[in-house]
Coordinates of C-alpha atoms in Angstrom, one line a residue:
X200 CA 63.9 139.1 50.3
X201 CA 66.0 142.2 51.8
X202 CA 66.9 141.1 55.1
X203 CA 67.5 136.9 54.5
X204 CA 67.9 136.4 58.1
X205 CA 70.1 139.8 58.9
X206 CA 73.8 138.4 57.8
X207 CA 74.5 141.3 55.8
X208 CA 73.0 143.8 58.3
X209 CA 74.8 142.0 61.4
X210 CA 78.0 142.0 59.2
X211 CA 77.8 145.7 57.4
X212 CA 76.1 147.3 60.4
X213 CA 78.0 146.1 63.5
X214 CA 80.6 148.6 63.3
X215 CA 79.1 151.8 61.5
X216 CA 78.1 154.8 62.7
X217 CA 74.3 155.3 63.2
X218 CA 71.7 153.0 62.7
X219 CA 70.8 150.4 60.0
X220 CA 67.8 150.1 58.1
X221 CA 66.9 147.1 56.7
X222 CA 63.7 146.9 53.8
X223 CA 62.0 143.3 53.8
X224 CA 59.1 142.7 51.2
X225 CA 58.8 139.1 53.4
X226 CA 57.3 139.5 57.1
X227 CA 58.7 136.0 57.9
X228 CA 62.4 137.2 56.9
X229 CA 62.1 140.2 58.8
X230 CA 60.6 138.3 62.0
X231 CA 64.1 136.5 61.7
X232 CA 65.7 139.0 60.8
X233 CA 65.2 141.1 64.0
X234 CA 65.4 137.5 65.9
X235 CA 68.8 137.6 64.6
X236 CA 69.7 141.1 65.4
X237 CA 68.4 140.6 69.0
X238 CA 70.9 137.6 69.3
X239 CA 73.9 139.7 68.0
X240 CA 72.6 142.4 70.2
X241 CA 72.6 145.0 67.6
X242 CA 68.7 146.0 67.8
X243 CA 69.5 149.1 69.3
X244 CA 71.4 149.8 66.0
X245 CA 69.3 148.4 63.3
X246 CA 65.5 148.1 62.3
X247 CA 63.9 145.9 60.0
X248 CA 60.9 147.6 58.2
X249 CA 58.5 145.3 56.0
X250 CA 56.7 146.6 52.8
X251 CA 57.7 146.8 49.4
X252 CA 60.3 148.9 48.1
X253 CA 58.5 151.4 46.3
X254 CA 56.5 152.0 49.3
X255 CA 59.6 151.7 52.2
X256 CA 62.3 153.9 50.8
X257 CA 60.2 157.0 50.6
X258 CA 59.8 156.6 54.6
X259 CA 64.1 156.7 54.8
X260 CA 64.2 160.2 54.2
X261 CA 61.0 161.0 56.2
X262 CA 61.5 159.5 59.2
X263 CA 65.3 159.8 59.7
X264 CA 65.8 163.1 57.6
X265 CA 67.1 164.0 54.1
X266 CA 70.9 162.8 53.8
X267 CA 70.5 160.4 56.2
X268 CA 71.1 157.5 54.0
X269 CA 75.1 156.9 53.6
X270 CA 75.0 153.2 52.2
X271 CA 72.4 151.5 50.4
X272 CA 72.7 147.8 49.6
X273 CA 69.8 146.2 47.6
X274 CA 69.1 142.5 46.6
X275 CA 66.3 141.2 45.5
X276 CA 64.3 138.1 44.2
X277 CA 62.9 138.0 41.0
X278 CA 61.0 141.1 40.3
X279 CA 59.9 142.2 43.5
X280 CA 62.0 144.5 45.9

């Protein structure tokens, strides 16, 4: 999965500018993921959006505007992103 619980988005995202964006192919790792978030308090910074990635990066520069993306940081599992 993306998110794995939102350690790297808690960690990278705390401090930066703007918001976080989080892509989660697993709805049960994104359900913890914003769990997490909620605990760290950092939901009114971040957002977790669920889908593959062929289908969720597309929506980055449509819904938050071209150049909008600074940072991009992509694991994955197997084959599937």
């Amino acid at each position: 999965g993306g998110s794995a619980g939102g350690g790297s988005g808690s960690g990278s995202g705390g401090g930066a500018p703007g918001r976080s964006v989080s892509l989660e192919v697993d709805a049960v790792h994104a359900l913890l993921t914003r769990h997490n978030l909620s605990l760290a308090h950092l939901l009114p910074h971040a957002e977790v959006w669920i889908g593959q990635g062929a289908d969720t990066i597309p929506r980055l520069a449509e819904d938050l505007g071209e150049g909008s993306v600074i940072f991009a940081f992509m694991d994955h599992r197997g084959t599937r992103f």
